[in-house]
Short mmCIF file of C-alpha atoms in Angstrom, two decimals:
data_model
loop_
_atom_site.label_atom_id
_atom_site.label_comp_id
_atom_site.label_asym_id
_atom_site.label_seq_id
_atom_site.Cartn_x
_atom_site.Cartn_y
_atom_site.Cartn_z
CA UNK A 1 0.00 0.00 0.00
CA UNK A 2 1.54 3.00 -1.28
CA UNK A 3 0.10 6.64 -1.46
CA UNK A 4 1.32 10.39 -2.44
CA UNK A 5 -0.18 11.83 0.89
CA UNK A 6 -1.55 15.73 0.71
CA UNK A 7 -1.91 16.97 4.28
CA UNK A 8 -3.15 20.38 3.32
CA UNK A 9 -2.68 23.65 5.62
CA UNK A 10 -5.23 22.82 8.04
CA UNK A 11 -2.91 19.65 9.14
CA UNK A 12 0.49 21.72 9.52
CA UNK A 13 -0.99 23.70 12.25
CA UNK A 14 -4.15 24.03 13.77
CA UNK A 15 -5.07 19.89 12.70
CA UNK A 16 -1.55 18.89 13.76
CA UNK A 17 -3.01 16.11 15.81
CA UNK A 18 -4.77 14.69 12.74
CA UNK A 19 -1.71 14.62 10.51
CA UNK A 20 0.47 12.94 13.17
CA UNK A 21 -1.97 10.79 13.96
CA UNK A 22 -3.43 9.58 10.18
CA UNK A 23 0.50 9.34 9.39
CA UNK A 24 1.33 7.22 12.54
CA UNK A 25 -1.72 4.48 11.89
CA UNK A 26 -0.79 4.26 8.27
CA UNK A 27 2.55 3.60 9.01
CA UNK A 28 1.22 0.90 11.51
CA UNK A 29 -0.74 -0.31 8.88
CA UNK A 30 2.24 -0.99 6.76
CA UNK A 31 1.27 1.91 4.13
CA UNK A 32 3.92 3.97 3.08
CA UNK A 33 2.85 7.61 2.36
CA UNK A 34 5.13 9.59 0.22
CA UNK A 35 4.93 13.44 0.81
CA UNK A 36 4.24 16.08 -3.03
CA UNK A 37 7.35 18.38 -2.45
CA UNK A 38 6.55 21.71 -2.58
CA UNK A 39 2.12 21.03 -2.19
CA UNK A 40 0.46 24.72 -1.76
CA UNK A 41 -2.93 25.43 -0.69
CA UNK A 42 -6.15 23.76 -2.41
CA UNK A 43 -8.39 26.86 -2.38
CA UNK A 44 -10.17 25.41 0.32
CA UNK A 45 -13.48 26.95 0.50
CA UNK A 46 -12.47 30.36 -0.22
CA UNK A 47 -10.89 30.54 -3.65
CA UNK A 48 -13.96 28.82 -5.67
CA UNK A 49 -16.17 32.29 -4.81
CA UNK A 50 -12.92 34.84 -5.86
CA UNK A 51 -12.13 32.68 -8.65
CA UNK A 52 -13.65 29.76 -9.98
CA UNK A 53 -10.83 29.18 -12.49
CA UNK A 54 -7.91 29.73 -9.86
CA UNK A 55 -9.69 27.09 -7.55
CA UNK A 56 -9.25 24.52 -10.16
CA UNK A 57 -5.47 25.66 -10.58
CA UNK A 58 -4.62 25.23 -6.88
CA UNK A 59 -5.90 21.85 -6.96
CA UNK A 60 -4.32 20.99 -10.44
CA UNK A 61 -1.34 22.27 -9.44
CA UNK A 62 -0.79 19.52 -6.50
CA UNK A 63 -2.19 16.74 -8.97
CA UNK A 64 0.26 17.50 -11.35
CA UNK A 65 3.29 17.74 -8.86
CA UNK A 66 2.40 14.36 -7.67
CA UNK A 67 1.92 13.02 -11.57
CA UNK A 68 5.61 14.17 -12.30
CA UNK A 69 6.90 11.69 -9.78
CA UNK A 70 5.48 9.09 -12.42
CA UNK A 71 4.48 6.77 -9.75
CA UNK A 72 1.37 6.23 -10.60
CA UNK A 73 -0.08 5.84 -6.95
CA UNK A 74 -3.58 7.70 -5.28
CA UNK A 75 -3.80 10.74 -3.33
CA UNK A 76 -4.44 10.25 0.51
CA UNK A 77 -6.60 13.25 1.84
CA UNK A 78 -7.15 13.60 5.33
CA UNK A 79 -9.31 17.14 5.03
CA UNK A 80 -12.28 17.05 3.84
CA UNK A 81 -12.22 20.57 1.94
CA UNK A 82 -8.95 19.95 0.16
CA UNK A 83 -10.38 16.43 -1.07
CA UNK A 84 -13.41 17.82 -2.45
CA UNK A 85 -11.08 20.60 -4.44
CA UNK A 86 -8.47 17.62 -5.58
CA UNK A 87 -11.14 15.81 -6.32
CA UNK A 88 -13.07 18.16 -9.07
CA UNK A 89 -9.90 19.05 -10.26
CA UNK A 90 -8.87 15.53 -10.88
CA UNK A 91 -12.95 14.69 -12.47
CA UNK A 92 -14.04 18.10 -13.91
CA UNK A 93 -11.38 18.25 -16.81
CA UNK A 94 -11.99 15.25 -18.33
CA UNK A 95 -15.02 16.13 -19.48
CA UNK A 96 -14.66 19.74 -20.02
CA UNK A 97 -12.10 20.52 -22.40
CA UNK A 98 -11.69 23.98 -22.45
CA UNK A 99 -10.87 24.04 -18.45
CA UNK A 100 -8.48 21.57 -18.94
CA UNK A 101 -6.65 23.51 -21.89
CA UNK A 102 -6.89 26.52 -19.27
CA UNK A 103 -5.45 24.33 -17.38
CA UNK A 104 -2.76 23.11 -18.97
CA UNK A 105 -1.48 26.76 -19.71
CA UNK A 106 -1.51 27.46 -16.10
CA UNK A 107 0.48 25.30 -14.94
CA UNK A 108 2.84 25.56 -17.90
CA UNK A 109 3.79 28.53 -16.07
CA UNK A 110 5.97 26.63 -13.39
CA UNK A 111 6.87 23.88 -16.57
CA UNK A 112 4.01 21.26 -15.13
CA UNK A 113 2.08 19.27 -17.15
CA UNK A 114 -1.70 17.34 -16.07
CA UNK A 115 -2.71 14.17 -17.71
CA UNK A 116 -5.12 13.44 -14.64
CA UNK A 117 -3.81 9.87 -14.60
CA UNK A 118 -4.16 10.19 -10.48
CA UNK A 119 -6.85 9.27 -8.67
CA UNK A 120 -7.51 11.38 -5.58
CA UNK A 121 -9.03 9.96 -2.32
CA UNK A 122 -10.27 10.78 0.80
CA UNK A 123 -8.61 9.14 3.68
CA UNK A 124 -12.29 7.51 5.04
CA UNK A 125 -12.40 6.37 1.27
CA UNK A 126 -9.13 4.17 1.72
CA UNK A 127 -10.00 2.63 5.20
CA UNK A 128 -13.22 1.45 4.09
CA UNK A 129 -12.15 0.09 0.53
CA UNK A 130 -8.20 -0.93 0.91
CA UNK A 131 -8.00 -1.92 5.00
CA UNK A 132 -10.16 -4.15 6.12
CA UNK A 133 -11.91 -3.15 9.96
CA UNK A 134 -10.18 -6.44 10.78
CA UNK A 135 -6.70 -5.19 9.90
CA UNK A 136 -6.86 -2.77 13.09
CA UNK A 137 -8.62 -6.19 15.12
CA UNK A 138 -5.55 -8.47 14.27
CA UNK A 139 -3.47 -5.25 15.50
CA UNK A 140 -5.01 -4.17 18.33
CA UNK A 141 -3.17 -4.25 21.39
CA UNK A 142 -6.20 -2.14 24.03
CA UNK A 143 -9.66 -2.82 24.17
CA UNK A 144 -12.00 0.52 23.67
CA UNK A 145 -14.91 -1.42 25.08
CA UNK A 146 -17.94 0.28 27.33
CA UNK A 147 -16.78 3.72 25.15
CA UNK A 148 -20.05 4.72 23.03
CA UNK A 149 -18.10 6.44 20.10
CA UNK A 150 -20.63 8.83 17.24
CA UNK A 151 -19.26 8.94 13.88
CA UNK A 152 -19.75 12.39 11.96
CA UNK A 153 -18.78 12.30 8.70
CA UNK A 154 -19.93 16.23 8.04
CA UNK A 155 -20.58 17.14 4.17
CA UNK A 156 -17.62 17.14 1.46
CA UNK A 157 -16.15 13.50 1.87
CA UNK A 158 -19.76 12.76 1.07
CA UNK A 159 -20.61 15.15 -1.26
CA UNK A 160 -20.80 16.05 -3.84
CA UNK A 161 -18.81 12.87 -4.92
CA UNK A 162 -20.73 10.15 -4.04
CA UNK A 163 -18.10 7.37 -4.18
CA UNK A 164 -17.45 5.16 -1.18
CA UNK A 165 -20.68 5.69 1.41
CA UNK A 166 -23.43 6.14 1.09
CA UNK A 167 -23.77 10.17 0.82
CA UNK A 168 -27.13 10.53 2.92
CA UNK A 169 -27.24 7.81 5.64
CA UNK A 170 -23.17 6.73 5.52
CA UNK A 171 -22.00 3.96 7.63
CA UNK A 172 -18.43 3.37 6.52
CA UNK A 173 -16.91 4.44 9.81
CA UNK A 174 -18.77 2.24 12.18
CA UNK A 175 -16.97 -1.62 11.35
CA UNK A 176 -13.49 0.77 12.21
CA UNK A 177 -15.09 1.82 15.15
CA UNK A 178 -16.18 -1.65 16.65
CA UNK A 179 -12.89 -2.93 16.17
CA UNK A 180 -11.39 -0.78 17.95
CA UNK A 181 -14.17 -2.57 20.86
CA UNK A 182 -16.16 0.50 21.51
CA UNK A 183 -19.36 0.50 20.29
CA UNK A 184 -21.07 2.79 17.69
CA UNK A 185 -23.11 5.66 19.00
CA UNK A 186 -26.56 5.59 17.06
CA UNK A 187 -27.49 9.32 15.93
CA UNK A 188 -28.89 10.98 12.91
CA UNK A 189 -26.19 13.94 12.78
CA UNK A 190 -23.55 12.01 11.16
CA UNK A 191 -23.49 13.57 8.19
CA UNK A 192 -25.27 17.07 8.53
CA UNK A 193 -22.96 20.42 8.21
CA UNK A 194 -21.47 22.08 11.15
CA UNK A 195 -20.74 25.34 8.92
CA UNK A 196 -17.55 25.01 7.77
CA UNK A 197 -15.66 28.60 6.84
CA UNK A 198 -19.35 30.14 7.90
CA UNK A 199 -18.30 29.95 11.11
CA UNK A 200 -15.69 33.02 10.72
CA UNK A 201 -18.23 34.84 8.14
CA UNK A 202 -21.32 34.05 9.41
CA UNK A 203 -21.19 33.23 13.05
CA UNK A 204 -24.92 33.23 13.80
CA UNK A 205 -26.22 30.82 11.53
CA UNK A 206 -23.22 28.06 11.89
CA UNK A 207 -23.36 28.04 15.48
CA UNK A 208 -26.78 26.62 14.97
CA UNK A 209 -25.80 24.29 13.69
CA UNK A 210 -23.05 23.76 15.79
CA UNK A 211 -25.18 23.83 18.45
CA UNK A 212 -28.25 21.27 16.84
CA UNK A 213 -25.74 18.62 16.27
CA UNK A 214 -23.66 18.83 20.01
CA UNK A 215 -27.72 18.32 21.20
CA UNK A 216 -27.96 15.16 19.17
CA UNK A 217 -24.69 14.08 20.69
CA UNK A 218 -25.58 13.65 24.05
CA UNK A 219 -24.75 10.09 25.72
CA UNK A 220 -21.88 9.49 23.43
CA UNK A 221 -18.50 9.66 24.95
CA UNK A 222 -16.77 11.39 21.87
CA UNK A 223 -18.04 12.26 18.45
CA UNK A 224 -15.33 11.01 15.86
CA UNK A 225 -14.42 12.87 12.98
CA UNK A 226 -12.62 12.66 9.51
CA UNK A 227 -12.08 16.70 8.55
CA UNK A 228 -10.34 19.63 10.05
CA UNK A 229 -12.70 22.31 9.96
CA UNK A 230 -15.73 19.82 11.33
CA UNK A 231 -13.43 19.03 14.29
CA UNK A 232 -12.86 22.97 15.00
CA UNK A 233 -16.63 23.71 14.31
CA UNK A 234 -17.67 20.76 16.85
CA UNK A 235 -14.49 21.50 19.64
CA UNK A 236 -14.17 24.72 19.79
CA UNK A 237 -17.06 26.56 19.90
CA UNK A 238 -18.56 24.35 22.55
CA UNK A 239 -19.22 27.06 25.02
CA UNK A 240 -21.21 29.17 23.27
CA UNK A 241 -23.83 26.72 21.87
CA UNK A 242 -23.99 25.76 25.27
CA UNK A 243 -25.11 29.25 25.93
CA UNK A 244 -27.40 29.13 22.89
CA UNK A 245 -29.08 26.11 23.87
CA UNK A 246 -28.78 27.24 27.82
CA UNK A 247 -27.63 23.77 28.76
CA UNK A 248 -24.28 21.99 29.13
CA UNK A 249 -23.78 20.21 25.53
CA UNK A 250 -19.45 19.98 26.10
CA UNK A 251 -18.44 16.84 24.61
CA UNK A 252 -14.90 15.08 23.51
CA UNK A 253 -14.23 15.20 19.74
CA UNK A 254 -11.41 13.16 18.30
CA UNK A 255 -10.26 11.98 14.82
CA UNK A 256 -10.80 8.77 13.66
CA UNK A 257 -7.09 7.81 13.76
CA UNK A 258 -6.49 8.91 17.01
CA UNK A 259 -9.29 6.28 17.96
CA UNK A 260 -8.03 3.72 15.88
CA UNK A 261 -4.08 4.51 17.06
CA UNK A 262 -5.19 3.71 20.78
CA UNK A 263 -6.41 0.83 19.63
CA UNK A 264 -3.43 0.04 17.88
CA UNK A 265 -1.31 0.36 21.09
CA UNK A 266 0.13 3.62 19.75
CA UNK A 267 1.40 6.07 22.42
CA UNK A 268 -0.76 9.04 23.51
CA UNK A 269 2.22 11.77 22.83
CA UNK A 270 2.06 9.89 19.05
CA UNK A 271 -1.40 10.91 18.52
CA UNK A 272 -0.95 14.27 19.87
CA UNK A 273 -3.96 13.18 22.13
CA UNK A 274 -2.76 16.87 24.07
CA UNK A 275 -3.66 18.75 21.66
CA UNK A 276 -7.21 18.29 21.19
CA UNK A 277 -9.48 21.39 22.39
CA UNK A 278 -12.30 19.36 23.68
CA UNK A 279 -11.00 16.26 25.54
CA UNK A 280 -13.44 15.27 28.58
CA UNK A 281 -11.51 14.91 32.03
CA UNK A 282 -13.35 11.46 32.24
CA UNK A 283 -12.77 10.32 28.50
CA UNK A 284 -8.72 11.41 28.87
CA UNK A 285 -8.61 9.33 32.07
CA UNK A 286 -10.13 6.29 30.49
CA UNK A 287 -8.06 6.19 27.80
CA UNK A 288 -5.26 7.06 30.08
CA UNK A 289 -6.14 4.33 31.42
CA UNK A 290 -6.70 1.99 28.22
CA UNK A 291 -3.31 3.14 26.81
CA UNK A 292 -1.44 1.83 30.07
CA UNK A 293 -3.11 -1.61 30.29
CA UNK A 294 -2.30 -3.54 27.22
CA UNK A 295 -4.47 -6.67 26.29
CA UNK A 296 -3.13 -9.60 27.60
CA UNK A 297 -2.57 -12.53 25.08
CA UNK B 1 -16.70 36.56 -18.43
CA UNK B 2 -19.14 35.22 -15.84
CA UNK B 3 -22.08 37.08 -15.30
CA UNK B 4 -26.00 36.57 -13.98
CA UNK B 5 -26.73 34.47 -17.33
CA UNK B 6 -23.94 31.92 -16.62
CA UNK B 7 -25.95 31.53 -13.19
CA UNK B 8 -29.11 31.36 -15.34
CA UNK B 9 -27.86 28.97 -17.41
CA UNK B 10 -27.35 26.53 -14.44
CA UNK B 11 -30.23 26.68 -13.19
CA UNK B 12 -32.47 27.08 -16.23
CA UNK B 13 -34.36 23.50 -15.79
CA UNK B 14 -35.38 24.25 -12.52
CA UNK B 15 -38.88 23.49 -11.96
CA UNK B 16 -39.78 25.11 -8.11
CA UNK B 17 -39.92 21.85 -6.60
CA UNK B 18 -38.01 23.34 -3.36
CA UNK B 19 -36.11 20.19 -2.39
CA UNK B 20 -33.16 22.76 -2.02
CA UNK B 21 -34.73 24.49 0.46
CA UNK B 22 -36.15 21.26 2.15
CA UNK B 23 -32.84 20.15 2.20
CA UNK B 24 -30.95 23.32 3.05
CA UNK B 25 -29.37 23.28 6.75
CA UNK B 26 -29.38 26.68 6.40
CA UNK B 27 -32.32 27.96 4.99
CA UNK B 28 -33.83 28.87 8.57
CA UNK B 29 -31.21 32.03 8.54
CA UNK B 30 -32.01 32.98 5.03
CA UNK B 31 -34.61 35.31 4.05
CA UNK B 32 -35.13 34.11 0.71
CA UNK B 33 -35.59 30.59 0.52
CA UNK B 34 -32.96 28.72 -2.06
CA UNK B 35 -35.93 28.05 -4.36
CA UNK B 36 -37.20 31.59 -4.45
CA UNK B 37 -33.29 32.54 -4.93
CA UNK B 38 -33.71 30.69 -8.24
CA UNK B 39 -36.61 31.50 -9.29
CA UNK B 40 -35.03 35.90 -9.38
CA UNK B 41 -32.54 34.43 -10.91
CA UNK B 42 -34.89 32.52 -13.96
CA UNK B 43 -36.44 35.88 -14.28
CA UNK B 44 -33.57 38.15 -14.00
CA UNK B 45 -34.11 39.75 -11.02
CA UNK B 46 -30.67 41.09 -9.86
CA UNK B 47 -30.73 43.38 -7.79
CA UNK B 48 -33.03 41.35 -5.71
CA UNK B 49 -31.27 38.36 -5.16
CA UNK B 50 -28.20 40.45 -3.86
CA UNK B 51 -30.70 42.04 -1.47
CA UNK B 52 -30.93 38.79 0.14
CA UNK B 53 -28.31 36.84 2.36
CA UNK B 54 -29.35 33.53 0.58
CA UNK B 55 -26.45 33.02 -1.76
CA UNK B 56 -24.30 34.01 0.94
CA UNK B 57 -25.69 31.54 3.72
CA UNK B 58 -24.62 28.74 1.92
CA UNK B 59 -21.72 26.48 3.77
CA UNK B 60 -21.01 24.20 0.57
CA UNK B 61 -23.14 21.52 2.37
CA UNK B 62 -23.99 20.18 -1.42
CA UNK B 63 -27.23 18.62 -0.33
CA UNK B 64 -29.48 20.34 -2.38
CA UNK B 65 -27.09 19.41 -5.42
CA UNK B 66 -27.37 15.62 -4.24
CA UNK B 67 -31.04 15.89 -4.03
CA UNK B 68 -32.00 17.80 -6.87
CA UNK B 69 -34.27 15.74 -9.08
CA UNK B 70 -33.15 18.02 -11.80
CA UNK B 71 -29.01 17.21 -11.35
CA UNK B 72 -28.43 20.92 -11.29
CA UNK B 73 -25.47 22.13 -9.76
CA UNK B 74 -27.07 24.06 -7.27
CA UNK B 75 -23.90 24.56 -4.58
CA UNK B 76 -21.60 25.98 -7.77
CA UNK B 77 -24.78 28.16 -8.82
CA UNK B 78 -24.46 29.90 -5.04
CA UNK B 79 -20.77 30.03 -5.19
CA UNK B 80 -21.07 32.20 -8.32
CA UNK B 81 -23.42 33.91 -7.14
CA UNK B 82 -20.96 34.94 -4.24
CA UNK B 83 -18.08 35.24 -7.00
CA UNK B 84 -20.48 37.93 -8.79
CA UNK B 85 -21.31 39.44 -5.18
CA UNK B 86 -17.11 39.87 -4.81
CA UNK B 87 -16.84 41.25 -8.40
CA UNK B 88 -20.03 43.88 -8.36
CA UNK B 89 -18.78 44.95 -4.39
CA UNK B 90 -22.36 44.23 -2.96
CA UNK B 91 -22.23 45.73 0.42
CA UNK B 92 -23.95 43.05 2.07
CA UNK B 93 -21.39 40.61 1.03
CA UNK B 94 -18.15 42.61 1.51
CA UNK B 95 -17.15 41.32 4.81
CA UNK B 96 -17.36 37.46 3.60
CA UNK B 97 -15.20 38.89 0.00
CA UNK B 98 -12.69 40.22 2.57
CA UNK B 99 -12.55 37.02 4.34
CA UNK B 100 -11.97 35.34 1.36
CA UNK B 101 -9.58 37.57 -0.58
CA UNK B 102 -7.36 37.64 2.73
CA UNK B 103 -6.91 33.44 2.27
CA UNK B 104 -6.50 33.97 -1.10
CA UNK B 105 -3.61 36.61 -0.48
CA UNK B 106 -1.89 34.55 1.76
CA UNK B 107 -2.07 31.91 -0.97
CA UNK B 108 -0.42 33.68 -3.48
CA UNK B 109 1.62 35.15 -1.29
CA UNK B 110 3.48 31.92 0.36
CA UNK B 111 1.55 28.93 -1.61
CA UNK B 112 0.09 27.82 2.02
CA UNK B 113 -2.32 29.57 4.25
CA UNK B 114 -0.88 30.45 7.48
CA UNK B 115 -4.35 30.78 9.82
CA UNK B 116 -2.23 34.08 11.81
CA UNK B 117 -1.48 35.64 8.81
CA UNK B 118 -4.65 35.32 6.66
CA UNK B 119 -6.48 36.68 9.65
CA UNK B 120 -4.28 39.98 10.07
CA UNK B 121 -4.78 40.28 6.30
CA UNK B 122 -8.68 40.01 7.51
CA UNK B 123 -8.66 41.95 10.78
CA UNK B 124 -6.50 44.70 8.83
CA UNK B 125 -9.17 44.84 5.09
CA UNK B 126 -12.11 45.01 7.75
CA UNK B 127 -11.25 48.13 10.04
CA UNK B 128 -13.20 47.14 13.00
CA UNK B 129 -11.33 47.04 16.31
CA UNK B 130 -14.02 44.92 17.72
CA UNK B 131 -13.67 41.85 15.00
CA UNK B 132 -10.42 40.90 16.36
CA UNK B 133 -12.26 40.07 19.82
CA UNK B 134 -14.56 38.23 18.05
CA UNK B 135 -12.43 35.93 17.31
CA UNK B 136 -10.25 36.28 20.43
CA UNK B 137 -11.72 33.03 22.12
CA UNK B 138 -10.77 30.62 19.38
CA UNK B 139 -7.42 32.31 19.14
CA UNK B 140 -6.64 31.99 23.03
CA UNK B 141 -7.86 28.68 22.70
CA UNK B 142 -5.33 27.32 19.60
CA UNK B 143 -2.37 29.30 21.66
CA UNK B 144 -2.96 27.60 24.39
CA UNK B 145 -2.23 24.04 22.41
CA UNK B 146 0.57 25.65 20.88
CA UNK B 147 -1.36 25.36 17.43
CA UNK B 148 -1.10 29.21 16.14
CA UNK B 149 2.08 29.02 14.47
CA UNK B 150 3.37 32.62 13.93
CA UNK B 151 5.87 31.86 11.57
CA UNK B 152 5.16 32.07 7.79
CA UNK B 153 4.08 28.88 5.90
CA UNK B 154 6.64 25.89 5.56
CA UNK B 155 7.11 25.62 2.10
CA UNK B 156 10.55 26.16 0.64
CA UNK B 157 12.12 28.93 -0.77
CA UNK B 158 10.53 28.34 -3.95
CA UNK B 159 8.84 32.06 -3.81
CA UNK B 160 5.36 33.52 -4.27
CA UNK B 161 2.90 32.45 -6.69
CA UNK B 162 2.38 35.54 -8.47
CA UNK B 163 3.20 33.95 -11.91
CA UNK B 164 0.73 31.65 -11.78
CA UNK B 165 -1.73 33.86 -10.32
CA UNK B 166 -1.12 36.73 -13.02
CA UNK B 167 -1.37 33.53 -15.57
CA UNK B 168 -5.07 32.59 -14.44
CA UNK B 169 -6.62 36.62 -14.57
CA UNK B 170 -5.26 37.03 -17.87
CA UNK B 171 -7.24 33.58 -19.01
CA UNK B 172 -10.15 35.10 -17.17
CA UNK B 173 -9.72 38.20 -18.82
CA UNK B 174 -9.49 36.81 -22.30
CA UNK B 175 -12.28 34.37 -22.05
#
């Protein structure tokens, strides 16, 4: 198993956790994830409104630096955004000619070329389809058991690209999450929008739904996620839909390789478990706990 | 160049079913539904659908372009709406267009976003002392963790991308 790996800017600073922790699994998993010297920025959700064109060149522009390596393998995405921006650059030109002429001129620019040979994918895509939930089993060293664990999925690893879940009701994270031994929290918020970028430009209505999905969340020990900017929405503006819904709705939010590292017998310091912003004092001492007292043979 | 009819032509199939809006998380804080956001746009309307905070409510969910029974590409038709928004300087959109021309800056200037500097790029475009303390909480919050990085993005000396910047305006400008 063999990927070009995209981290994106998200995971070089404010997701730090999530990169260390997504490259520390894979690495466990025997994958080897090769880094595109010299990546920049996908757009995220900001270029596509100053510039449709540019947000296709962003993307293109990593595509093609990983196509020059002539390796041939996929794209591992861990953030959501930047996969959905790979992605349509990777889709869109093949059946649009004149972007991908445009295309092709841009990145000419800095002597790149784009066949769109790659195939880009989101890092929930290659769990689900290349590991098998009973990889993690045969390597799980801790048992997760009696943790209730809700799996939110959030919008663009879904959609608009419906390709490995199912993009209304998707279920691919809950066989990872029972082998890990916790069981699956059963909610309907799994794959409704916390707001994404709206959150800095439009405070009011994202913390809604901030706020309408913490609510749903109740009872679970931590909501699990696969994106950047869904784990800031959900950890970090905890207070304030609290105040919004004038009750207590704090809850722990972790990333889905962080959960599946512990499992794993992977150190807490290697899955930056410190760094989370919403990390219950009774969910850190459990799996304090968990991560000290290996499974015996 | 894109203008209102490229948005037109998107949409021009649309038949009022309002799925979007059924399906619209958030369509509660808009004051024109999605559907009646199409509908000024079928008829050429303008000036009132940048009255309205619709197009600019939309958080790139893509629900209502999964759902509609029409395939039209309903998330892309409210991006360029915003794009046209940023491009005509509609005053109800101009604190989102700084927002996003401040990422976009720190793109071109450094190939990464840097969340620290994007945000000064932001705090400095908008001229309101009290948006900084807006966002003070989440900013205390990622210090804290050590997560705010104030050094400029990591990638290598390879310089700016104003070449390739410069490159895509002058295909926009020709096409």
């Amino acid at each position: 198993m063999n990927y070009f790996y995209y981290p994106g800017c998200s995971l070089e600073a404010s997701a730090i956790e999530y990169d260390t922790s997504t490259r520390a699994v894979m690495k466990a998993l025997g994958a080897e994830l090769v880094n595109i010297d010299d990546w920049t920025c996908c757009g995220a959700t900001a270029a596509e409104p100053v510039s449709p064109l540019l947000s296709y060149a962003l993307a293109a522009r990593n595509l093609a630096l990983a196509e020059s390596r002539k390796l041939g393998w996929d794209i591992l995405v861990p953030c959501s955004a930047c996969y959905v921006n790979l992605k349509k650059a990777e889709l869109e030109p093949r059946s649009d000619p004149v972007l991908k002429s445009q295309l092709i001129e841009i990145l000419a620019v800095e002597g790149l070329t784009l066949k769109g040979s790659l195939r880009v994918r989101h890092l929930l895509d290659i769990f689900s389809t290349d590991i098998n939930p009973e990889a993690i089993n045969k390597n799980r060293t801790r048992d997760l058991a009696g943790l209730k664990l809700a799996p939110y999925y959030g919008c663009q690893c879904l959609r608009p690209y419906a390709i490995f879940d199912d993009p209304e009701e998707p279920r691919s994270m809950e066989p990872f999450i029972r082998a890990t031994g916790a069981d699956v929290f059963n909610w309907d918020m799994g794959a409704q929008c916390c707001g994404a970028s709206q959150m800095s430009t439009k405070p009011d209505s994202a913390l809604l739904l901030v706020k309408n999905i913490l609510k749903q969340a109740k009872g679970t020990d931590a909501i699990v996620t696969v994106c950047p900017m869904c784990q800031l929405n959900l950890e970090a503006f905890q207070k304030q839909a609290s105040t919004l819904a004038s009750e207590d709705l704090s809850v722990s939010v972790l990333y889905l390789p962080q959960v599946l590292g512990l499992a794993m017998g992977l150190s807490w310091e290697n899955l930056l478990l410190a760094k989370n912003l919403s990390l219950k004092q009774r969910l850190s001492t459990t799996l304090k706990q968990v991560a000290h007292a290996q499974l015996s043979a | 160049m894109i203008n209102i009819n490229t948005v037109k032509d998107m949409v021009k199939t649309c038949m009022q079913c309002g799925t979007c809006t059924g399906s619209c998380p958030n369509a509660p804080a808009m004051d024109a539904t999605p559907r009646k956001l199409w509908q000024m746009v079928l008829s050429g309307k303008t000036d009132q659908i940048y009255k309205t905070k619709t197009f600019a409510m939309c958080s790139w969910c893509y629900t209502c372009t999964l759902r509609c029974p029409r395939g039209l590409p309903l998330t892309r038709a409210m991006t360029l709406l915003k794009t046209l928004a940023i491009q005509s300087d509609i005053p109800g959109f101009r604190s989102s267009a700084r927002f996003y021309k401040s990422f976009v800056e720190s793109i071109r200037r450094h190939g990464r976003v840097r969340e620290t500097e994007f945000m000064t790029l932001y705090f400095l475009a908008m001229k309101n002392p009290l948006l900084p303390v807006r966002f003070s909480p989440l900013g205390m919050k990622l210090l804290q963790k050590n997560k705010l990085d104030l050094r400029l993005p990591s990638r290598p000396g390879l310089g700016n991308l104003e070449a390739f910047f410069l490159k895509v305006r002058e295909i926009e400008e020709r096409s």
